[in-house]
């Protein structure tokens, strides 16, 4: 079951554009101050760095990801989540599109 | 003055991806059912068609647009809005990025 919508939040109108537009996200803030983002990665192979720990939740499409220190690409599809430590990085490769919610902390 | 955030709305988690990612938006729904979208157009010259009338509000960056039947490119920057009739189209050219809110109806 994927999370199709998120209710009762504040949306930052300006998008975050990474890697020349291969990743675009919009920030959302919950009433309690919790911040997340909703975004999409377009076909590409990219390396993302993390500051805070992140949980990536797939809400559409799919990707393969490889965490720092691992040699294994892992598939992630709708409803799947994966965790990335803080101050780390991960590789992601996408062949169609990967729609996600990024949960921090 | 630009609209930096929109409070108390529901966000559709899956992005709308147009023109191979040259335009990416997320839908938002207000408690009264009003639908809008927040998005970004990346550097490109594109032609958008409209179904319902739209008001495009710039919240960051800029574009030039040309409405159907016009020969004039018009600049639109932060805080500017322009209206597009329903069942029409407009050309847009962007050299950096154009962040927008699309109001329908």
Coordinates of N, CA and C in Angstrom, one line a residue:
Chain A
X1 N 0.9 -1.2 0.0 CA 0.0 0.0 0.0 C 0.9 1.2 0.0
X2 N 0.7 2.1 -1.0 CA 1.5 3.3 -1.0 C 0.8 4.5 -0.4
X3 N 1.5 5.5 0.0 CA 1.0 6.7 0.5 C 0.7 7.6 -0.6
X4 N -0.6 7.7 -1.0 CA -1.0 8.5 -2.2 C -1.0 10.0 -2.0
X5 N -1.4 10.4 -0.7 CA -1.4 11.8 -0.4 C -1.1 12.0 1.1
X6 N -0.7 13.2 1.4 CA -0.4 13.6 2.8 C -1.2 14.8 3.1
X7 N -2.0 14.6 4.2 CA -3.0 15.7 4.5 C -2.5 16.6 5.6
X8 N -3.0 17.9 5.5 CA -2.8 18.8 6.6 C -1.4 19.3 6.8
X9 N -0.7 19.5 5.7 CA 0.6 20.0 5.8 C 0.8 21.3 5.0
X10 N 2.0 21.9 5.3 CA 2.4 23.1 4.6 C 3.4 22.7 3.6
X11 N 3.2 23.3 2.4 CA 4.1 22.9 1.2 C 4.9 24.1 0.9
X12 N 6.2 23.9 0.7 CA 7.1 25.0 0.2 C 6.9 25.1 -1.3
X13 N 6.6 26.2 -1.8 CA 6.2 26.4 -3.2 C 7.4 26.2 -4.1
X14 N 8.6 26.6 -3.6 CA 9.7 26.6 -4.5 C 10.3 25.1 -4.5
X15 N 10.6 24.6 -5.6 CA 11.1 23.2 -5.7 C 12.6 23.2 -5.4
X16 N 13.0 22.0 -4.9 CA 14.4 21.7 -4.8 C 14.8 21.0 -6.1
X17 N 15.8 21.5 -6.8 CA 16.2 20.9 -8.1 C 17.7 20.4 -7.9
X18 N 17.9 19.1 -8.1 CA 19.2 18.5 -7.9 C 19.6 17.9 -9.2
X19 N 20.9 17.8 -9.4 CA 21.5 17.1 -10.6 C 20.8 17.5 -11.9
X20 N 20.8 18.9 -12.1 CA 20.2 19.4 -13.4 C 18.8 19.0 -13.6
X21 N 18.1 18.7 -12.5 CA 16.6 18.4 -12.7 C 16.4 16.9 -12.7
X22 N 17.4 16.1 -12.6 CA 17.2 14.6 -12.5 C 16.5 14.2 -11.2
X23 N 16.5 15.1 -10.2 CA 15.7 14.9 -9.0 C 15.1 16.3 -8.7
X24 N 13.8 16.2 -8.5 CA 13.0 17.4 -8.1 C 12.2 17.1 -6.9
X25 N 12.2 17.9 -5.9 CA 11.3 17.7 -4.7 C 10.7 19.0 -4.2
X26 N 9.7 18.8 -3.4 CA 9.0 19.9 -2.7 C 9.0 19.6 -1.2
X27 N 9.4 20.5 -0.4 CA 9.4 20.3 1.0 C 8.0 20.4 1.6
X28 N 7.7 19.6 2.6 CA 6.5 19.7 3.4 C 6.8 19.8 4.8
X29 N 5.9 20.5 5.6 CA 6.1 20.6 7.0 C 4.8 20.2 7.7
X30 N 4.8 19.3 8.7 CA 3.7 18.9 9.4 C 3.4 20.0 10.5
X31 N 2.1 20.0 11.0 CA 1.8 20.9 12.1 C 2.7 20.9 13.3
X32 N 3.3 19.7 13.6 CA 4.2 19.6 14.7 C 5.7 20.0 14.3
X33 N 5.9 20.5 13.1 CA 7.2 20.9 12.7 C 8.0 19.9 12.0
X34 N 7.6 18.7 11.9 CA 8.3 17.6 11.2 C 8.4 18.0 9.7
X35 N 9.6 17.8 9.2 CA 9.8 18.1 7.8 C 10.0 16.8 7.0
X36 N 9.4 16.8 5.8 CA 9.7 15.7 4.9 C 9.8 16.3 3.5
X37 N 10.0 15.5 2.5 CA 9.9 16.0 1.1 C 9.2 15.0 0.3
X38 N 8.6 15.4 -0.8 CA 8.0 14.5 -1.8 C 8.8 14.9 -3.1
X39 N 9.2 13.8 -3.8 CA 10.0 14.1 -5.0 C 10.0 13.0 -6.0
X40 N 10.7 13.2 -7.0 CA 10.8 12.2 -8.1 C 12.3 12.2 -8.6
X41 N 12.8 11.0 -8.8 CA 14.1 10.9 -9.5 C 13.8 10.4 -10.9
X42 N 14.3 11.1 -11.9 CA 14.0 10.7 -13.3 C 15.2 9.7 -13.8
X43 N 15.0 9.1 -15.0 CA 16.0 8.1 -15.4 C 17.5 8.7 -15.3
X44 N 18.3 8.0 -14.5 CA 19.6 8.5 -14.2 C 20.3 7.5 -13.2
X45 N 21.6 7.6 -13.1 CA 22.3 6.9 -12.0 C 23.0 8.0 -11.2
X46 N 22.6 8.2 -10.0 CA 23.1 9.3 -9.1 C 23.6 8.9 -7.8
X47 N 24.4 9.7 -7.2 CA 24.9 9.5 -5.8 C 24.4 10.6 -4.9
X48 N 23.6 10.3 -3.9 CA 23.1 11.3 -3.0 C 23.8 11.2 -1.7
X49 N 24.1 12.3 -1.1 CA 24.7 12.4 0.2 C 23.6 12.7 1.2
X50 N 23.8 12.2 2.4 CA 22.8 12.5 3.5 C 23.5 13.3 4.6
X51 N 22.8 14.2 5.2 CA 23.2 14.9 6.4 C 22.5 14.1 7.6
X52 N 21.2 14.3 7.8 CA 20.5 13.6 8.7 C 20.2 12.2 8.1
X53 N 19.9 11.2 9.0 CA 19.4 9.9 8.5 C 18.1 10.1 7.7
X54 N 17.9 9.3 6.7 CA 16.7 9.4 5.9 C 16.1 8.0 5.7
X55 N 14.8 8.1 5.6 CA 14.1 6.9 5.1 C 13.4 7.3 3.8
X56 N 13.7 6.5 2.8 CA 13.1 6.8 1.4 C 12.0 5.8 1.2
X57 N 10.8 6.3 1.0 CA 9.6 5.5 0.8 C 9.1 5.7 -0.7
X58 N 9.0 4.6 -1.4 CA 8.6 4.6 -2.8 C 7.1 4.7 -2.8
X59 N 6.6 5.7 -3.6 CA 5.2 5.9 -3.8 C 4.7 5.7 -5.2
X60 N 5.7 5.4 -6.1 CA 5.4 5.1 -7.5 C 6.6 4.9 -8.3
X61 N 6.5 4.1 -9.3 CA 7.7 3.7 -10.1 C 8.7 2.8 -9.3
X62 N 9.9 2.9 -9.5 CA 10.9 2.0 -8.8 C 12.3 2.5 -9.0
X63 N 13.2 2.0 -8.2 CA 14.6 2.3 -8.3 C 15.4 1.1 -7.9
X64 N 16.7 1.1 -8.1 CA 17.6 0.3 -7.4 C 18.6 1.2 -6.7
X65 N 18.9 0.7 -5.5 CA 19.8 1.6 -4.6 C 20.9 0.7 -4.1
X66 N 22.0 1.4 -3.8 CA 23.2 0.7 -3.2 C 23.7 1.6 -2.1
X67 N 23.7 1.1 -0.9 CA 24.2 1.9 0.3 C 25.7 2.0 0.3
X68 N 26.2 3.0 0.9 CA 27.7 3.1 1.0 C 28.2 1.9 1.7
X69 N 29.3 1.3 1.2 CA 29.9 0.2 1.8 C 29.4 -1.1 1.3
X70 N 28.3 -1.1 0.5 CA 27.7 -2.3 0.0 C 28.0 -2.5 -1.5
X71 N 28.0 -3.7 -1.9 CA 28.3 -4.0 -3.4 C 27.0 -4.4 -4.0
X72 N 25.9 -4.3 -3.3 CA 24.6 -4.9 -3.8 C 23.6 -3.9 -4.1
X73 N 23.1 -4.0 -5.4 CA 22.0 -3.1 -5.8 C 20.7 -3.8 -5.3
X74 N 19.8 -3.1 -4.7 CA 18.6 -3.6 -4.1 C 17.4 -2.9 -4.8
X75 N 16.4 -3.6 -5.2 CA 15.2 -3.0 -5.9 C 14.3 -2.5 -4.8
X76 N 13.7 -1.3 -5.1 CA 12.7 -0.7 -4.3 C 11.5 -0.2 -5.1
X77 N 10.3 -0.8 -4.8 CA 9.1 -0.4 -5.6 C 8.1 0.1 -4.7
X78 N 6.9 0.4 -5.2 CA 5.8 1.0 -4.5 C 5.5 0.4 -3.1
X79 N 5.6 1.2 -2.1 CA 5.3 0.8 -0.7 C 6.6 0.4 0.0
X80 N 7.7 0.1 -0.7 CA 9.0 -0.3 -0.1 C 9.7 1.0 0.5
X81 N 10.4 0.7 1.6 CA 11.2 1.8 2.2 C 12.6 1.3 2.4
X82 N 13.5 2.2 2.4 CA 14.9 1.9 2.8 C 15.5 3.0 3.6
X83 N 16.4 2.6 4.5 CA 17.0 3.6 5.4 C 18.4 3.9 5.0
X84 N 18.8 5.1 5.2 CA 20.2 5.6 4.9 C 20.7 6.3 6.1
X85 N 21.9 5.9 6.6 CA 22.4 6.6 7.8 C 22.7 8.1 7.5
X86 N 22.8 8.8 8.6 CA 23.3 10.2 8.4 C 24.7 10.3 8.0
X87 N 25.1 11.4 7.4 CA 26.5 11.6 7.0 C 27.0 10.4 6.2
X88 N 26.2 10.0 5.3 CA 26.5 8.9 4.4 C 26.1 9.2 3.0
X89 N 26.0 8.2 2.2 CA 25.6 8.4 0.8 C 25.0 7.1 0.3
X90 N 24.3 7.2 -0.8 CA 23.8 6.0 -1.5 C 23.8 6.3 -3.0
X91 N 23.9 5.3 -3.8 CA 23.8 5.3 -5.2 C 22.3 4.9 -5.5
X92 N 21.8 5.6 -6.5 CA 20.4 5.2 -7.0 C 20.4 5.1 -8.5
X93 N 19.8 4.1 -9.0 CA 19.6 4.1 -10.5 C 18.2 3.9 -10.8
X94 N 17.7 4.6 -11.8 CA 16.3 4.7 -12.1 C 16.2 4.6 -13.6
X95 N 15.3 3.7 -14.1 CA 15.1 3.5 -15.5 C 13.8 4.2 -16.0
X96 N 12.8 4.3 -15.2 CA 11.6 5.1 -15.7 C 11.5 6.3 -14.8
X97 N 10.9 6.2 -13.6 CA 10.8 7.3 -12.6 C 10.7 6.6 -11.3
X98 N 11.2 7.3 -10.3 CA 11.1 6.8 -8.9 C 10.4 8.0 -8.1
X99 N 9.2 7.8 -7.7 CA 8.5 8.8 -6.9 C 8.6 8.4 -5.4
X100 N 9.0 9.4 -4.6 CA 9.3 9.1 -3.2 C 8.8 10.1 -2.2
X101 N 8.7 9.6 -1.0 CA 8.6 10.5 0.2 C 9.9 10.3 1.0
X102 N 10.6 11.4 1.3 CA 11.8 11.3 2.1 C 11.5 11.8 3.5
X103 N 11.7 10.8 4.4 CA 11.5 11.1 5.9 C 12.9 11.3 6.5
X104 N 13.0 12.3 7.3 CA 14.3 12.6 7.9 C 14.3 12.2 9.4
X105 N 15.6 11.9 9.9 CA 15.8 11.8 11.3 C 15.4 10.4 11.8
Chain B
X1 N 5.9 40.4 -3.5 CA 5.9 39.4 -2.4 C 5.4 38.1 -3.0
X2 N 6.2 37.1 -2.8 CA 5.9 35.8 -3.4 C 5.3 34.9 -2.3
X3 N 4.6 33.9 -2.7 CA 3.9 32.9 -1.8 C 5.0 31.8 -1.5
X4 N 5.6 31.9 -0.4 CA 6.7 30.9 -0.1 C 6.2 29.5 0.3
X5 N 5.0 29.5 1.0 CA 4.4 28.2 1.4 C 2.9 28.3 1.4
X6 N 2.3 27.1 1.3 CA 0.9 27.0 1.3 C 0.5 26.1 2.5
X7 N -0.3 26.6 3.4 CA -0.5 25.8 4.7 C -1.8 25.0 4.6
X8 N -1.9 24.0 5.3 CA -3.1 23.2 5.5 C -3.7 22.6 4.3
X9 N -2.8 22.0 3.5 CA -3.3 21.3 2.3 C -2.9 19.9 2.3
X10 N -3.5 19.1 1.4 CA -3.2 17.8 1.1 C -2.3 17.7 -0.1
X11 N -1.2 17.0 -0.1 CA -0.3 16.9 -1.2 C -0.3 15.5 -1.8
X12 N -0.4 15.5 -3.1 CA -0.3 14.2 -3.8 C 1.1 13.8 -3.9
X13 N 1.5 12.6 -3.4 CA 2.9 12.3 -3.3 C 3.5 12.0 -4.6
X14 N 2.8 11.5 -5.6 CA 3.3 11.2 -6.9 C 3.4 12.5 -7.7
X15 N 4.6 12.7 -8.3 CA 4.8 13.9 -9.1 C 4.1 13.8 -10.5
X16 N 3.8 14.9 -11.1 CA 3.4 15.0 -12.5 C 4.7 15.3 -13.3
X17 N 5.1 14.5 -14.2 CA 6.3 14.8 -15.0 C 5.9 15.0 -16.4
X18 N 6.2 16.2 -16.9 CA 5.9 16.6 -18.3 C 7.2 16.8 -19.1
X19 N 7.1 16.6 -20.4 CA 8.2 16.9 -21.3 C 9.5 16.3 -20.8
X20 N 9.5 15.0 -20.5 CA 10.7 14.3 -20.1 C 11.4 15.0 -18.9
X21 N 10.5 15.6 -18.0 CA 11.1 16.1 -16.8 C 11.4 17.6 -16.9
X22 N 11.2 18.2 -18.0 CA 11.4 19.7 -18.1 C 10.4 20.4 -17.2
X23 N 9.3 19.8 -16.9 CA 8.3 20.4 -16.0 C 7.9 19.3 -15.0
X24 N 8.0 19.6 -13.7 CA 7.6 18.6 -12.7 C 6.8 19.3 -11.7
X25 N 5.6 18.8 -11.4 CA 4.7 19.4 -10.4 C 4.2 18.4 -9.4
X26 N 3.7 18.9 -8.3 CA 2.9 18.1 -7.3 C 1.6 18.8 -7.1
X27 N 0.5 18.0 -7.1 CA -0.8 18.5 -6.9 C -1.1 18.7 -5.4
X28 N -1.8 19.8 -5.1 CA -2.3 20.1 -3.8 C -3.8 20.3 -3.8
X29 N -4.4 19.9 -2.7 CA -5.8 20.1 -2.5 C -6.1 20.8 -1.2
X30 N -6.9 21.8 -1.3 CA -7.3 22.6 -0.1 C -8.5 21.9 0.6
X31 N -8.7 22.2 1.9 CA -9.8 21.6 2.6 C -11.1 21.7 1.9
X32 N -11.4 22.8 1.1 CA -12.6 23.0 0.4 C -12.7 22.3 -0.9
X33 N -11.6 21.5 -1.2 CA -11.6 20.8 -2.5 C -10.9 21.5 -3.6
X34 N -10.6 22.7 -3.5 CA -9.8 23.5 -4.5 C -8.5 22.8 -4.8
X35 N -8.2 22.6 -6.1 CA -7.0 21.9 -6.5 C -6.1 23.0 -7.2
X36 N -4.8 22.9 -6.8 CA -3.8 23.7 -7.4 C -2.5 22.8 -7.6
X37 N -1.5 23.3 -8.2 CA -0.3 22.5 -8.2 C 0.9 23.5 -8.0
X38 N 2.0 22.9 -7.5 CA 3.2 23.6 -7.3 C 4.2 22.9 -8.2
X39 N 5.0 23.7 -9.0 CA 5.9 23.0 -9.9 C 7.1 23.9 -10.3
X40 N 7.9 23.3 -11.2 CA 9.0 24.0 -11.7 C 9.2 23.6 -13.2
X41 N 9.5 24.7 -14.0 CA 9.9 24.4 -15.4 C 11.4 24.7 -15.4
X42 N 12.2 23.7 -15.9 CA 13.6 23.8 -16.1 C 14.0 24.4 -17.4
X43 N 15.2 24.8 -17.7 CA 15.6 25.5 -18.9 C 15.1 24.7 -20.1
X44 N 14.2 25.4 -20.9 CA 13.6 24.8 -22.1 C 12.7 25.8 -22.7
X45 N 12.2 25.5 -23.9 CA 11.1 26.3 -24.5 C 10.0 25.2 -24.8
X46 N 8.9 25.4 -24.2 CA 7.8 24.4 -24.2 C 6.5 25.0 -24.6
X47 N 5.6 24.2 -25.1 CA 4.2 24.7 -25.3 C 3.3 23.9 -24.4
X48 N 2.5 24.5 -23.6 CA 1.6 23.9 -22.7 C 0.2 24.1 -23.2
X49 N -0.6 23.1 -23.1 CA -2.1 23.2 -23.4 C -2.8 23.3 -22.1
X50 N -4.0 24.0 -22.2 CA -4.8 24.1 -21.0 C -6.2 23.5 -21.3
X51 N -6.7 22.9 -20.2 CA -8.1 22.4 -20.3 C -8.9 23.5 -19.6
X52 N -8.9 23.6 -18.3 CA -9.5 24.7 -17.5 C -8.6 25.9 -17.7
X53 N -9.2 27.1 -17.5 CA -8.4 28.3 -17.4 C -7.4 28.2 -16.2
X54 N -6.2 28.8 -16.4 CA -5.2 28.7 -15.4 C -4.6 30.1 -15.1
X55 N -4.2 30.3 -13.9 CA -3.4 31.4 -13.5 C -2.1 30.9 -13.0
X56 N -1.0 31.4 -13.7 CA 0.3 30.9 -13.3 C 1.0 32.0 -12.4
X57 N 1.4 31.6 -11.2 CA 2.0 32.6 -10.3 C 3.4 32.2 -10.1
X58 N 4.3 33.1 -10.4 CA 5.7 32.9 -10.2 C 6.2 33.0 -8.7
X59 N 6.8 32.0 -8.2 CA 7.3 32.0 -6.8 C 8.8 32.0 -6.7
X60 N 9.5 31.9 -7.9 CA 10.9 31.9 -7.9 C 11.4 31.8 -9.3
X61 N 12.6 32.3 -9.6 CA 13.1 32.3 -10.9 C 12.3 33.2 -11.8
X62 N 12.2 32.8 -13.1 CA 11.5 33.6 -14.1 C 11.3 32.9 -15.3
X63 N 10.4 33.4 -16.2 CA 10.2 32.8 -17.5 C 9.8 34.0 -18.4
X64 N 9.7 33.6 -19.7 CA 9.0 34.5 -20.6 C 7.9 33.6 -21.2
X65 N 6.7 34.2 -21.4 CA 5.6 33.4 -21.9 C 4.9 34.1 -23.1
X66 N 4.3 33.4 -23.9 CA 3.6 34.0 -25.1 C 2.3 33.2 -25.2
X67 N 1.2 34.0 -25.1 CA -0.1 33.4 -25.2 C -0.5 33.0 -26.6
X68 N -1.4 32.1 -26.8 CA -1.9 31.7 -28.1 C -2.5 33.0 -28.8
X69 N -2.1 33.2 -30.0 CA -2.6 34.4 -30.8 C -1.8 35.7 -30.6
X70 N -0.8 35.6 -29.7 CA 0.1 36.7 -29.5 C 1.4 36.5 -30.1
X71 N 2.1 37.6 -30.5 CA 3.5 37.5 -31.0 C 4.5 38.0 -30.0
X72 N 4.0 38.3 -28.8 CA 4.8 39.0 -27.8 C 5.2 38.1 -26.6
X73 N 6.5 38.0 -26.4 CA 7.0 37.3 -25.3 C 7.0 38.3 -24.1
X74 N 6.4 37.8 -23.0 CA 6.3 38.7 -21.8 C 7.1 38.1 -20.6
X75 N 7.8 38.9 -19.9 CA 8.6 38.4 -18.8 C 7.7 38.2 -17.6
X76 N 7.9 37.1 -16.8 CA 7.2 36.9 -15.5 C 8.2 36.5 -14.5
X77 N 8.3 37.3 -13.4 CA 9.2 37.0 -12.3 C 8.5 36.8 -11.0
X78 N 9.2 36.7 -9.9 CA 8.7 36.4 -8.6 C 7.5 37.4 -8.2
X79 N 6.4 36.8 -7.9 CA 5.2 37.6 -7.5 C 4.3 37.9 -8.7
X80 N 4.8 37.8 -9.9 CA 4.0 38.0 -11.1 C 3.0 36.9 -11.4
X81 N 1.9 37.2 -12.0 CA 0.9 36.2 -12.4 C 0.5 36.5 -13.8
X82 N 0.2 35.4 -14.5 CA -0.5 35.6 -15.8 C -1.6 34.6 -16.0
X83 N -2.6 34.9 -16.8 CA -3.8 34.1 -16.9 C -3.8 33.5 -18.3
X84 N -4.2 32.3 -18.4 CA -4.3 31.6 -19.7 C -5.8 31.1 -19.8
X85 N -6.4 31.3 -20.9 CA -7.8 30.8 -21.0 C -7.9 29.3 -21.1
X86 N -9.0 28.7 -20.8 CA -9.2 27.3 -21.0 C -9.2 26.9 -22.4
X87 N -8.9 25.6 -22.7 CA -8.8 25.1 -24.1 C -8.0 26.0 -24.9
X88 N -6.8 26.4 -24.4 CA -5.9 27.2 -25.1 C -4.5 26.6 -24.9
X89 N -3.5 27.4 -25.2 CA -2.2 27.0 -25.0 C -1.3 28.2 -24.9
X90 N -0.1 28.0 -24.4 CA 0.9 29.1 -24.3 C 2.3 28.5 -24.4
X91 N 3.2 29.3 -24.9 CA 4.6 29.0 -25.0 C 5.3 29.6 -23.8
X92 N 6.3 28.8 -23.3 CA 7.0 29.3 -22.2 C 8.5 29.0 -22.5
X93 N 9.4 30.0 -22.2 CA 10.8 29.8 -22.3 C 11.5 30.2 -21.0
X94 N 12.3 29.3 -20.6 CA 13.0 29.4 -19.3 C 14.5 29.2 -19.5
X95 N 15.3 30.1 -18.9 CA 16.7 30.0 -19.0 C 17.4 29.5 -17.8
X96 N 16.8 29.7 -16.6 CA 17.3 29.1 -15.4 C 16.3 28.1 -14.8
X97 N 15.4 28.6 -14.1 CA 14.3 27.8 -13.6 C 13.1 28.7 -13.3
X98 N 11.9 28.2 -13.5 CA 10.7 29.0 -13.2 C 9.9 28.2 -12.2
X99 N 9.8 28.7 -11.0 CA 9.0 28.0 -10.0 C 7.6 28.6 -9.9
X100 N 6.6 27.8 -9.8 CA 5.2 28.4 -10.0 C 4.2 27.7 -9.1
X101 N 3.1 28.4 -8.9 CA 1.9 27.8 -8.4 C 0.9 28.0 -9.6
X102 N 0.2 26.9 -9.9 CA -0.8 26.9 -11.0 C -2.2 26.8 -10.3
X103 N -2.9 27.9 -10.5 CA -4.3 28.0 -10.0 C -5.2 27.7 -11.1
X104 N -6.2 26.9 -10.9 CA -7.2 26.5 -11.9 C -8.5 27.2 -11.8
X105 N -9.2 27.3 -12.9 CA -10.6 27.7 -12.9 C -10.7 29.2 -12.8

